[in-house]
Amino acid sequence: MEKKPFERPYIKKLSAGMPSKFGMPVRIDAISSIDEYPVEDLIEKFGSPLYVISEKNIRETMARAKQAFATRYPKVQFAWSYKTNYLNAVCRVFHQEGSWAEVVSRFEYDKALHNGVNGSQIIFNGPDKTDDDLECAIHNDSFIHIDHFDEMYAIIDIAGKLNKKPKVAIRVNMDTGVFPMWDRFGFNYENGEAWDAINRIMINEKLELAGLHTHIGTYMLSANAYKVAMAKLADLAFRLEKKFGVNLKYIDIGGGFASKNTLKGAYLPGKDTVPTFDEYAEAITSALLNSEINPRKLPVLILETGRALIDDAGYLVGTVIANKRLSDGRRATIVDIGVNLMFTSFWYEHEIHPAKSSSEHLEESTIYGPLCMNIDVLREAIAFPILKKGDHFVIKRIGAYNMSQWMQFITLRPNVVLIDINGNDHIIRKAEKLEDIIASEKIPDHLA
Ligand SMILES: *Cc1c(COP(=O)(O)O)cnc(C)c1O
């Protein structure tokens, strides 16, 4: 018989099985497989910690998002937000699903080209585009979303030199009733700056104003904020139609739909509270369809959804390093996944599940990562079953931002594995080795 792990005796109120005034006690079910691939096998084959991405989940989520919008509006185009997860294999799944690329740097722009995206299907956002970046985007016929007047004048200059008419849009920020307001990007609607920018582009005639863009924030819990935003963009489009007789090719409402993760301090779990794709789609398309825009010349509706399309598809699989008691008697579990691999633990209370069924007795625990720094906390307080050293666990909904905001800090980044729709595994990013990291370092002669 296997020896049971020793646990120092600890007196605590037993709540398993008994309803309290808050309802039934929490249960944490085991996640023993991902898309029917046993977690134990994944760790044995690819090591721990490990990122796992479900291709099936991406495609199913994408299908639901497309359906929500396509059933409500005739012309819809998704553009994959590279910064949300820029692993090539992931981007290519989205491109296969018909998504264009939405990029915010030259690095991401070049990555999109490398993934075979046609220049004319790349949307170039962000405040930092050099003259060289702009020249490249103009040359490739990409859509450039102008962030500020300095950028507008730079594009006008370059367009003159290249003798080309760049396709541009302006990014618009506005009050959507959500605090804090994101007004650092683009031109403001309420104070007339956006309308001013539109007029300057139209009168100049060096640029083709193809669309209007906004990105009102991220993890937006209010579908109504999108309705307000779309109504304001549609108003600008209508004024443009009236004054210049020009119909925009598209209106780009950006990204920001909430994923089903739970924000820190939220009272209810995200999966019970965040709006569905249908609710977002209803808000956005009704504002567009009910606007004054000529119904025979409706613009394409572009969506730059990132987080809500990829968060659910990503898992982190890891191993318990040790258990200990803190000075106040609280239980602490140290695991091999830290904030270096899970940047989103600063915002979310991620669900963590044991990889095999365990006792139903949960105890409030703190889950620490392996890094030698105080802020390396995955969960401040979670009712968690007792896992012993070497046990495995699965963290859900980590597909968004972790594989781009990860840090090579203290240790190396592990393998990323994609499980395809037939259940086959593929390494889509190899675990880093010492050589990968020091390859770009240089030693001055006097230290050689
Ligand atoms: C980050 C970003 C997105 C994606 O946002 P999500 O919250 O991941 O949906 C879309 N558009 C722009 C301009 C962005 O900066």
CSV table of C-alpha atoms and ligand atoms in Angstrom, one decimal:
chain,number,residue,atom,x,y,z
A,1,MET,CA,0.0,0.0,0.0
A,2,GLU,CA,1.3,3.5,-0.9
A,3,LYS,CA,2.3,5.5,2.1
A,4,LYS,CA,-0.1,8.5,2.7
A,5,PRO,CA,1.5,11.9,2.7
A,6,PHE,CA,2.0,13.4,6.1
A,7,GLU,CA,-0.1,16.4,7.0
A,8,ARG,CA,0.5,18.2,10.2
A,9,PRO,CA,-2.8,18.0,12.2
A,10,TYR,CA,-4.9,21.2,11.8
A,11,ILE,CA,-8.3,22.0,13.3
A,12,LYS,CA,-10.8,23.4,10.9
A,13,LYS,CA,-14.6,23.5,10.5
A,14,LEU,CA,-15.8,20.8,8.2
A,15,SER,CA,-18.0,22.0,5.5
A,16,ALA,CA,-17.9,19.3,2.9
A,17,GLY,CA,-21.3,18.1,1.9
A,18,MET,CA,-23.2,20.5,4.1
A,19,PRO,CA,-24.9,23.6,2.6
A,20,SER,CA,-24.1,26.8,4.3
A,21,LYS,CA,-25.9,30.2,4.1
A,22,PHE,CA,-24.1,30.7,0.8
A,23,GLY,CA,-25.4,27.5,-0.8
A,24,MET,CA,-23.7,24.3,-1.5
A,25,PRO,CA,-20.0,23.9,-0.8
A,26,VAL,CA,-17.6,24.4,-3.6
A,27,ARG,CA,-16.3,21.3,-5.3
A,28,ILE,CA,-13.3,21.2,-7.5
A,29,ASP,CA,-13.6,18.5,-10.1
A,30,ALA,CA,-10.5,16.8,-11.5
A,31,ILE,CA,-9.5,17.6,-15.1
A,32,SER,CA,-7.7,14.4,-16.1
A,33,SER,CA,-7.6,15.0,-19.8
A,34,ILE,CA,-7.7,17.8,-22.4
A,35,ASP,CA,-9.6,16.9,-25.5
A,36,GLU,CA,-9.4,13.3,-24.3
A,37,TYR,CA,-5.6,13.4,-24.1
A,38,PRO,CA,-4.7,12.3,-20.6
A,39,VAL,CA,-2.9,15.0,-18.7
A,40,GLU,CA,-0.5,12.4,-17.2
A,41,ASP,CA,0.6,11.4,-20.7
A,42,LEU,CA,1.1,15.0,-21.7
A,43,ILE,CA,3.4,15.6,-18.8
A,44,GLU,CA,5.3,12.4,-19.4
A,45,LYS,CA,5.8,13.2,-23.0
A,46,PHE,CA,6.4,17.0,-22.9
A,47,GLY,CA,7.4,17.8,-19.3
A,48,SER,CA,6.1,20.0,-16.7
A,49,PRO,CA,5.1,22.8,-16.7
A,50,LEU,CA,3.5,22.7,-20.1
A,51,TYR,CA,1.2,25.0,-22.1
A,52,VAL,CA,-1.6,23.1,-24.0
A,53,ILE,CA,-3.8,24.6,-26.7
A,54,SER,CA,-6.9,22.9,-28.0
A,55,GLU,CA,-7.4,23.5,-31.7
A,56,LYS,CA,-10.9,22.2,-31.4
A,57,ASN,CA,-11.8,24.7,-28.8
A,58,ILE,CA,-10.4,27.6,-31.0
A,59,ARG,CA,-12.4,26.5,-34.0
A,60,GLU,CA,-15.6,25.9,-32.0
A,61,THR,CA,-15.3,29.3,-30.3
A,62,MET,CA,-14.6,31.0,-33.6
A,63,ALA,CA,-17.7,29.4,-35.1
A,64,ARG,CA,-19.9,30.6,-32.3
A,65,ALA,CA,-18.5,34.2,-32.7
A,66,LYS,CA,-18.9,34.1,-36.5
A,67,GLN,CA,-22.5,32.8,-36.2
A,68,ALA,CA,-23.5,35.5,-33.6
A,69,PHE,CA,-22.4,38.3,-36.0
A,70,ALA,CA,-23.2,36.8,-39.4
A,71,THR,CA,-26.8,36.0,-38.5
A,72,ARG,CA,-27.3,39.7,-37.6
A,73,TYR,CA,-25.3,41.6,-40.2
A,74,PRO,CA,-24.4,40.9,-43.8
A,75,LYS,CA,-20.8,41.8,-44.0
A,76,VAL,CA,-18.5,40.7,-41.1
A,77,GLN,CA,-14.7,40.3,-41.0
A,78,PHE,CA,-12.7,39.1,-38.1
A,79,ALA,CA,-9.0,40.2,-37.7
A,80,TRP,CA,-6.8,38.2,-35.3
A,81,SER,CA,-5.2,40.3,-32.6
A,82,TYR,CA,-1.6,39.1,-32.7
A,83,LYS,CA,-0.6,40.4,-29.3
A,84,THR,CA,-3.3,38.3,-27.6
A,85,ASN,CA,-1.4,35.1,-28.7
A,86,TYR,CA,1.1,35.4,-31.5
A,87,LEU,CA,2.4,31.8,-31.8
A,88,ASN,CA,2.4,31.1,-35.5
A,89,ALA,CA,0.4,27.9,-35.2
A,90,VAL,CA,-2.4,29.7,-33.3
A,91,CYS,CA,-2.4,32.6,-35.8
A,92,ARG,CA,-2.6,30.2,-38.6
A,93,VAL,CA,-5.7,28.5,-37.2
A,94,PHE,CA,-7.4,31.9,-37.1
A,95,HIS,CA,-6.3,32.7,-40.6
A,96,GLN,CA,-7.6,29.3,-41.8
A,97,GLU,CA,-10.9,30.3,-40.2
A,98,GLY,CA,-10.9,33.4,-42.4
A,99,SER,CA,-9.5,36.0,-40.0
A,100,TRP,CA,-7.2,38.8,-41.2
A,101,ALA,CA,-4.4,40.0,-39.0
A,102,GLU,CA,-4.5,42.9,-36.5
A,103,VAL,CA,-1.0,44.0,-35.5
A,104,VAL,CA,0.4,46.8,-33.3
A,105,SER,CA,4.1,46.7,-34.1
A,106,ARG,CA,6.5,46.0,-36.9
A,107,PHE,CA,7.4,42.7,-35.2
A,108,GLU,CA,3.8,41.5,-35.3
A,109,TYR,CA,3.4,43.0,-38.8
A,110,ASP,CA,6.3,40.9,-40.1
A,111,LYS,CA,5.0,37.9,-38.3
A,112,ALA,CA,1.7,38.2,-40.1
A,113,LEU,CA,3.5,38.4,-43.5
A,114,HIS,CA,5.5,35.4,-42.5
A,115,ASN,CA,2.3,33.5,-41.8
A,116,GLY,CA,1.2,34.1,-45.3
A,117,VAL,CA,-1.3,36.9,-44.7
A,118,ASN,CA,-1.7,39.1,-47.7
A,119,GLY,CA,-0.6,42.7,-46.9
A,120,SER,CA,-4.1,43.9,-47.9
A,121,GLN,CA,-5.5,41.9,-45.1
A,122,ILE,CA,-3.3,43.3,-42.4
A,123,ILE,CA,-4.6,46.1,-40.1
A,124,PHE,CA,-1.8,48.1,-38.6
A,125,ASN,CA,-2.8,49.7,-35.2
A,126,GLY,CA,-0.9,51.3,-32.4
A,127,PRO,CA,0.8,54.6,-31.6
A,128,ASP,CA,4.3,53.5,-32.6
A,129,LYS,CA,4.9,53.2,-36.3
A,130,THR,CA,8.2,54.4,-37.7
A,131,ASP,CA,8.5,56.0,-41.2
A,132,ASP,CA,10.0,52.8,-42.3
A,133,ASP,CA,7.0,50.8,-40.9
A,134,LEU,CA,4.6,53.1,-42.6
A,135,GLU,CA,6.4,52.9,-45.9
A,136,CYS,CA,6.3,49.1,-45.7
A,137,ALA,CA,2.6,49.1,-44.9
A,138,ILE,CA,1.8,51.5,-47.7
A,139,HIS,CA,3.8,49.4,-50.1
A,140,ASN,CA,1.9,46.3,-49.1
A,141,ASP,CA,-1.5,48.0,-49.3
A,142,SER,CA,-2.3,47.4,-45.7
A,143,PHE,CA,-4.9,49.4,-43.7
A,144,ILE,CA,-3.1,51.9,-41.5
A,145,HIS,CA,-5.1,53.1,-38.4
A,146,ILE,CA,-3.9,56.5,-37.5
A,147,ASP,CA,-3.4,57.2,-33.8
A,148,HIS,CA,-2.4,60.9,-33.8
A,149,PHE,CA,-1.9,64.0,-36.0
A,150,ASP,CA,1.9,63.5,-36.2
A,151,GLU,CA,1.3,60.1,-37.7
A,152,MET,CA,-1.2,61.5,-40.2
A,153,TYR,CA,1.3,64.1,-41.4
A,154,ALA,CA,4.0,61.4,-41.7
A,155,ILE,CA,1.8,59.3,-43.8
A,156,ILE,CA,0.9,62.2,-46.0
A,157,ASP,CA,4.6,62.9,-46.5
A,158,ILE,CA,5.5,59.3,-47.3
A,159,ALA,CA,2.5,58.9,-49.6
A,160,GLY,CA,3.7,61.9,-51.6
A,161,LYS,CA,7.2,60.4,-52.0
A,162,LEU,CA,5.9,56.9,-52.9
A,163,ASN,CA,3.2,58.4,-55.2
A,164,LYS,CA,0.7,56.0,-53.7
A,165,LYS,CA,-2.7,56.6,-52.0
A,166,PRO,CA,-2.5,54.8,-48.6
A,167,LYS,CA,-5.7,53.2,-47.2
A,168,VAL,CA,-6.2,54.6,-43.7
A,169,ALA,CA,-8.7,54.8,-40.9
A,170,ILE,CA,-8.6,56.9,-37.8
A,171,ARG,CA,-8.8,55.4,-34.4
A,172,VAL,CA,-11.5,57.1,-32.4
A,173,ASN,CA,-11.9,57.2,-28.6
A,174,MET,CA,-15.1,58.2,-26.9
A,175,ASP,CA,-17.1,58.1,-23.7
A,176,THR,CA,-19.0,54.8,-23.7
A,177,GLY,CA,-20.1,55.2,-20.1
A,178,VAL,CA,-17.3,52.9,-18.9
A,179,PHE,CA,-14.7,54.1,-16.4
A,180,PRO,CA,-11.8,54.5,-16.9
A,181,MET,CA,-12.2,55.9,-20.4
A,182,TRP,CA,-9.5,54.9,-22.8
A,183,ASP,CA,-8.6,58.3,-24.4
A,184,ARG,CA,-4.9,57.9,-24.9
A,185,PHE,CA,-5.2,56.2,-28.3
A,186,GLY,CA,-6.7,57.9,-31.3
A,187,PHE,CA,-8.8,61.0,-31.7
A,188,ASN,CA,-11.6,62.0,-29.4
A,189,TYR,CA,-15.2,62.0,-30.5
A,190,GLU,CA,-16.8,64.3,-28.0
A,191,ASN,CA,-14.5,67.2,-28.3
A,192,GLY,CA,-14.6,67.2,-32.1
A,193,GLU,CA,-11.0,66.0,-32.7
A,194,ALA,CA,-12.1,62.9,-34.6
A,195,TRP,CA,-14.4,64.9,-36.9
A,196,ASP,CA,-11.5,67.4,-37.4
A,197,ALA,CA,-9.1,64.5,-38.4
A,198,ILE,CA,-11.7,63.1,-40.8
A,199,ASN,CA,-12.0,66.5,-42.5
A,200,ARG,CA,-8.3,67.0,-42.8
A,201,ILE,CA,-7.9,63.6,-44.5
A,202,MET,CA,-10.8,64.3,-46.9
A,203,ILE,CA,-9.6,67.7,-47.9
A,204,ASN,CA,-6.0,66.6,-48.3
A,205,GLU,CA,-6.8,63.9,-50.9
A,206,LYS,CA,-3.5,62.2,-50.5
A,207,LEU,CA,-5.0,59.5,-48.4
A,208,GLU,CA,-8.0,57.2,-48.9
A,209,LEU,CA,-10.2,57.1,-45.8
A,210,ALA,CA,-11.3,53.5,-45.8
A,211,GLY,CA,-12.7,53.1,-42.4
A,212,LEU,CA,-13.2,54.2,-38.8
A,213,HIS,CA,-11.7,52.3,-35.8
A,214,THR,CA,-12.1,52.1,-32.1
A,215,HIS,CA,-11.0,49.7,-29.4
A,216,ILE,CA,-12.8,50.8,-26.2
A,217,GLY,CA,-11.0,48.7,-23.7
A,218,THR,CA,-10.4,45.1,-22.8
A,219,TYR,CA,-12.4,42.6,-20.8
A,220,MET,CA,-15.5,44.9,-21.3
A,221,LEU,CA,-18.3,43.6,-19.1
A,222,SER,CA,-20.9,45.9,-20.7
A,223,ALA,CA,-22.3,45.0,-24.1
A,224,ASN,CA,-24.0,48.4,-24.0
A,225,ALA,CA,-20.7,50.2,-24.2
A,226,TYR,CA,-20.3,48.7,-27.7
A,227,LYS,CA,-23.7,50.0,-28.7
A,228,VAL,CA,-22.7,53.5,-27.6
A,229,ALA,CA,-19.4,53.2,-29.4
A,230,MET,CA,-20.9,52.0,-32.6
A,231,ALA,CA,-23.6,54.7,-32.5
A,232,LYS,CA,-20.9,57.3,-32.3
A,233,LEU,CA,-18.8,55.8,-35.1
A,234,ALA,CA,-21.9,55.5,-37.3
A,235,ASP,CA,-22.7,59.1,-36.6
A,236,LEU,CA,-19.2,60.1,-38.0
A,237,ALA,CA,-19.7,57.8,-41.0
A,238,PHE,CA,-23.1,59.4,-41.7
A,239,ARG,CA,-21.7,62.9,-41.4
A,240,LEU,CA,-18.9,61.9,-43.9
A,241,GLU,CA,-21.5,60.5,-46.3
A,242,LYS,CA,-23.6,63.8,-46.1
A,243,LYS,CA,-20.7,66.2,-46.4
A,244,PHE,CA,-18.4,64.4,-48.8
A,245,GLY,CA,-20.6,61.8,-50.5
A,246,VAL,CA,-18.2,59.1,-49.4
A,247,ASN,CA,-19.2,55.8,-48.0
A,248,LEU,CA,-16.7,54.0,-45.8
A,249,LYS,CA,-15.5,50.5,-46.7
A,250,TYR,CA,-15.6,49.4,-43.0
A,251,ILE,CA,-16.2,50.2,-39.4
A,252,ASP,CA,-13.8,48.4,-37.0
A,253,ILE,CA,-15.2,48.1,-33.5
A,254,GLY,CA,-12.0,46.6,-32.1
A,255,GLY,CA,-11.7,43.9,-29.5
A,256,GLY,CA,-12.2,43.7,-25.8
A,257,PHE,CA,-15.0,41.1,-25.3
A,258,ALA,CA,-14.6,39.5,-21.9
A,259,SER,CA,-13.5,35.9,-21.7
A,260,LYS,CA,-15.1,33.6,-19.1
A,261,ASN,CA,-12.3,34.2,-16.6
A,262,THR,CA,-13.1,35.6,-13.2
A,263,LEU,CA,-11.6,39.0,-12.4
A,264,LYS,CA,-9.9,39.3,-9.0
A,265,GLY,CA,-12.4,40.4,-6.4
A,266,ALA,CA,-15.4,39.6,-8.6
A,267,TYR,CA,-18.4,38.4,-6.6
A,268,LEU,CA,-19.6,35.9,-9.2
A,269,PRO,CA,-17.6,33.6,-11.5
A,270,GLY,CA,-17.0,35.0,-15.0
A,271,LYS,CA,-18.6,32.1,-16.7
A,272,ASP,CA,-21.9,33.1,-15.1
A,273,THR,CA,-21.7,36.9,-15.7
A,274,VAL,CA,-19.8,37.9,-18.8
A,275,PRO,CA,-21.9,38.8,-21.9
A,276,THR,CA,-22.2,36.1,-24.6
A,277,PHE,CA,-21.2,36.7,-28.2
A,278,ASP,CA,-24.9,37.0,-29.1
A,279,GLU,CA,-25.3,39.9,-26.6
A,280,TYR,CA,-22.2,41.7,-27.9
A,281,ALA,CA,-23.3,41.1,-31.5
A,282,GLU,CA,-26.9,42.3,-30.8
A,283,ALA,CA,-25.6,45.6,-29.3
A,284,ILE,CA,-23.1,46.3,-32.0
A,285,THR,CA,-25.2,45.3,-35.1
A,286,SER,CA,-28.4,47.0,-33.8
A,287,ALA,CA,-26.5,50.3,-33.4
A,288,LEU,CA,-25.1,50.0,-36.9
A,289,LEU,CA,-28.3,48.9,-38.6
A,290,ASN,CA,-30.4,51.6,-36.8
A,291,SER,CA,-28.0,54.4,-37.7
A,292,GLU,CA,-28.5,56.9,-40.5
A,293,ILE,CA,-26.0,55.2,-42.8
A,294,ASN,CA,-27.4,54.4,-46.2
A,295,PRO,CA,-28.6,50.8,-45.9
A,296,ARG,CA,-27.6,50.0,-49.5
A,297,LYS,CA,-24.0,51.0,-48.7
A,298,LEU,CA,-23.4,49.4,-45.4
A,299,PRO,CA,-19.8,49.2,-44.3
A,300,VAL,CA,-18.1,45.9,-43.5
A,301,LEU,CA,-18.1,45.3,-39.8
A,302,ILE,CA,-14.6,44.4,-38.6
A,303,LEU,CA,-14.0,42.7,-35.2
A,304,GLU,CA,-10.5,42.5,-33.6
A,305,THR,CA,-11.6,40.1,-30.9
A,306,GLY,CA,-8.7,38.5,-29.1
A,307,ARG,CA,-9.1,37.4,-25.5
A,308,ALA,CA,-12.7,35.9,-25.9
A,309,LEU,CA,-11.6,33.7,-28.8
A,310,ILE,CA,-8.5,32.1,-27.3
A,311,ASP,CA,-8.6,32.2,-23.5
A,312,ASP,CA,-10.7,29.0,-23.2
A,313,ALA,CA,-8.5,27.1,-25.6
A,314,GLY,CA,-5.3,27.4,-23.5
A,315,TYR,CA,-4.4,25.4,-20.4
A,316,LEU,CA,-1.3,25.3,-18.2
A,317,VAL,CA,-0.5,21.9,-16.8
A,318,GLY,CA,1.9,21.7,-13.8
A,319,THR,CA,3.2,19.9,-10.8
A,320,VAL,CA,3.2,20.5,-7.1
A,321,ILE,CA,6.7,21.1,-5.7
A,322,ALA,CA,5.8,21.3,-2.0
A,323,ASN,CA,3.3,22.1,0.7
A,324,LYS,CA,4.0,24.1,3.7
A,325,ARG,CA,2.3,26.1,6.5
A,326,LEU,CA,2.7,29.9,6.7
A,327,SER,CA,3.4,31.5,10.0
A,328,ASP,CA,-0.3,32.1,10.6
A,329,GLY,CA,-1.1,28.5,10.0
A,330,ARG,CA,-2.5,29.0,6.5
A,331,ARG,CA,-1.7,26.2,4.0
A,332,ALA,CA,0.6,27.1,1.1
A,333,THR,CA,1.3,25.0,-2.0
A,334,ILE,CA,4.3,25.7,-4.2
A,335,VAL,CA,3.9,24.7,-7.8
A,336,ASP,CA,6.2,24.8,-10.9
A,337,ILE,CA,4.2,27.5,-12.7
A,338,GLY,CA,4.9,31.1,-11.8
A,339,VAL,CA,3.8,34.5,-12.9
A,340,ASN,CA,6.6,34.4,-15.4
A,341,LEU,CA,4.4,31.9,-17.3
A,342,MET,CA,1.0,33.2,-16.2
A,343,PHE,CA,1.0,37.0,-16.4
A,344,THR,CA,-2.8,37.0,-16.2
A,345,SER,CA,-2.7,35.8,-12.6
A,346,PHE,CA,-2.3,39.5,-11.7
A,347,TRP,CA,-5.8,40.1,-13.0
A,348,TYR,CA,-7.7,36.8,-12.8
A,349,GLU,CA,-8.7,34.2,-10.2
A,350,HIS,CA,-7.8,31.4,-12.5
A,351,GLU,CA,-9.6,28.0,-12.0
A,352,ILE,CA,-7.1,25.4,-10.9
A,353,HIS,CA,-8.1,21.7,-10.9
A,354,PRO,CA,-6.3,18.6,-9.7
A,355,ALA,CA,-5.4,16.2,-12.6
A,356,LYS,CA,-6.9,13.3,-10.7
A,357,SER,CA,-9.8,13.1,-8.2
A,358,SER,CA,-8.8,14.0,-4.7
A,359,SER,CA,-10.4,14.4,-1.4
A,360,GLU,CA,-13.5,16.6,-1.2
A,361,HIS,CA,-12.1,18.4,1.8
A,362,LEU,CA,-11.0,21.8,0.6
A,363,GLU,CA,-8.9,24.1,2.6
A,364,GLU,CA,-8.2,27.7,2.0
A,365,SER,CA,-4.7,27.8,0.5
A,366,THR,CA,-2.3,30.1,-1.2
A,367,ILE,CA,-0.7,28.9,-4.3
A,368,TYR,CA,2.8,30.1,-5.0
A,369,GLY,CA,4.9,29.8,-8.1
A,370,PRO,CA,8.5,28.7,-8.0
A,371,LEU,CA,10.2,32.0,-8.5
A,372,CYS,CA,12.3,33.5,-5.8
A,373,MET,CA,10.3,36.7,-5.5
A,374,ASN,CA,7.4,37.7,-3.3
A,375,ILE,CA,4.9,38.6,-6.0
A,376,ASP,CA,5.0,35.1,-7.4
A,377,VAL,CA,1.5,34.2,-6.3
A,378,LEU,CA,-1.0,32.3,-8.6
A,379,ARG,CA,-3.9,32.4,-6.2
A,380,GLU,CA,-3.9,34.5,-3.0
A,381,ALA,CA,-6.8,32.4,-1.5
A,382,ILE,CA,-8.4,29.4,-3.1
A,383,ALA,CA,-10.4,26.6,-1.5
A,384,PHE,CA,-8.2,23.8,-2.7
A,385,PRO,CA,-8.0,20.0,-2.1
A,386,ILE,CA,-4.8,18.6,-0.7
A,387,LEU,CA,-2.3,17.7,-3.4
A,388,LYS,CA,1.0,16.2,-2.5
A,389,LYS,CA,4.4,16.7,-3.9
A,390,GLY,CA,4.6,15.5,-7.5
A,391,ASP,CA,0.8,15.6,-8.1
A,392,HIS,CA,-0.4,17.3,-11.3
A,393,PHE,CA,-2.9,20.0,-11.8
A,394,VAL,CA,-4.5,21.9,-14.7
A,395,ILE,CA,-5.1,25.7,-14.9
A,396,LYS,CA,-7.9,26.8,-17.2
A,397,ARG,CA,-8.4,29.7,-19.5
A,398,ILE,CA,-4.9,30.9,-20.0
A,399,GLY,CA,-4.9,31.1,-23.8
A,400,ALA,CA,-5.0,34.9,-23.9
A,401,TYR,CA,-2.0,37.1,-23.3
A,402,ASN,CA,0.1,34.6,-21.4
A,403,MET,CA,1.9,33.3,-24.5
A,404,SER,CA,2.9,36.8,-25.5
A,405,GLN,CA,3.3,38.6,-22.1
A,406,TRP,CA,5.4,35.7,-20.7
A,407,MET,CA,8.8,36.6,-19.2
A,408,GLN,CA,12.1,34.8,-19.6
A,409,PHE,CA,12.9,35.5,-15.9
A,410,ILE,CA,14.8,33.3,-13.6
A,411,THR,CA,14.0,30.2,-15.7
A,412,LEU,CA,13.3,29.1,-19.2
A,413,ARG,CA,10.0,28.9,-20.9
A,414,PRO,CA,8.5,25.4,-21.4
A,415,ASN,CA,7.0,23.6,-24.4
A,416,VAL,CA,3.8,24.7,-26.0
A,417,VAL,CA,1.7,21.8,-27.4
A,418,LEU,CA,-1.3,22.0,-29.7
A,419,ILE,CA,-3.8,19.2,-29.7
A,420,ASP,CA,-5.3,19.1,-33.1
A,421,ILE,CA,-8.9,18.2,-33.9
A,422,ASN,CA,-8.0,14.5,-34.3
A,423,GLY,CA,-6.4,14.4,-30.9
A,424,ASN,CA,-2.8,14.4,-32.2
A,425,ASP,CA,-0.2,16.4,-30.3
A,426,HIS,CA,2.2,18.9,-31.9
A,427,ILE,CA,4.9,20.9,-30.3
A,428,ILE,CA,4.3,24.5,-31.6
A,429,ARG,CA,7.0,26.1,-29.5
A,430,LYS,CA,10.0,24.2,-28.2
A,431,ALA,CA,11.1,24.5,-24.6
A,432,GLU,CA,13.9,27.1,-24.4
A,433,LYS,CA,17.4,26.0,-23.8
A,434,LEU,CA,20.3,27.9,-22.3
A,435,GLU,CA,21.8,28.2,-25.8
A,436,ASP,CA,18.7,30.0,-27.1
A,437,ILE,CA,19.0,32.7,-24.5
A,438,ILE,CA,22.7,33.3,-24.6
A,439,ALA,CA,22.8,33.2,-28.4
A,440,SER,CA,22.2,36.9,-28.6
A,441,GLU,CA,24.5,37.8,-25.8
A,442,LYS,CA,28.0,39.1,-26.5
A,443,ILE,CA,31.1,39.0,-24.4
A,444,PRO,CA,33.5,42.0,-24.6
A,445,ASP,CA,37.1,41.0,-25.2
A,446,HIS,CA,38.3,42.0,-21.8
A,447,LEU,CA,35.8,39.5,-20.2
A,448,ALA,CA,36.5,36.7,-22.6
B,1,LIG,C1,-5.3,44.4,-27.8
B,1,LIG,C2,-6.1,44.8,-28.9
B,1,LIG,C3,-7.2,44.0,-29.4
B,1,LIG,C4,-7.6,42.7,-28.8
B,1,LIG,O1,-8.2,43.0,-27.6
B,1,LIG,P1,-8.9,41.8,-26.7
B,1,LIG,O2,-9.2,42.4,-25.4
B,1,LIG,O3,-7.9,40.7,-26.6
B,1,LIG,O4,-10.1,41.3,-27.5
B,1,LIG,C5,-7.9,44.5,-30.5
B,1,LIG,N1,-7.6,45.7,-31.1
B,1,LIG,C6,-6.6,46.5,-30.6
B,1,LIG,C7,-6.3,47.8,-31.3
B,1,LIG,C8,-5.9,46.1,-29.5
B,1,LIG,O5,-4.9,46.9,-29.0
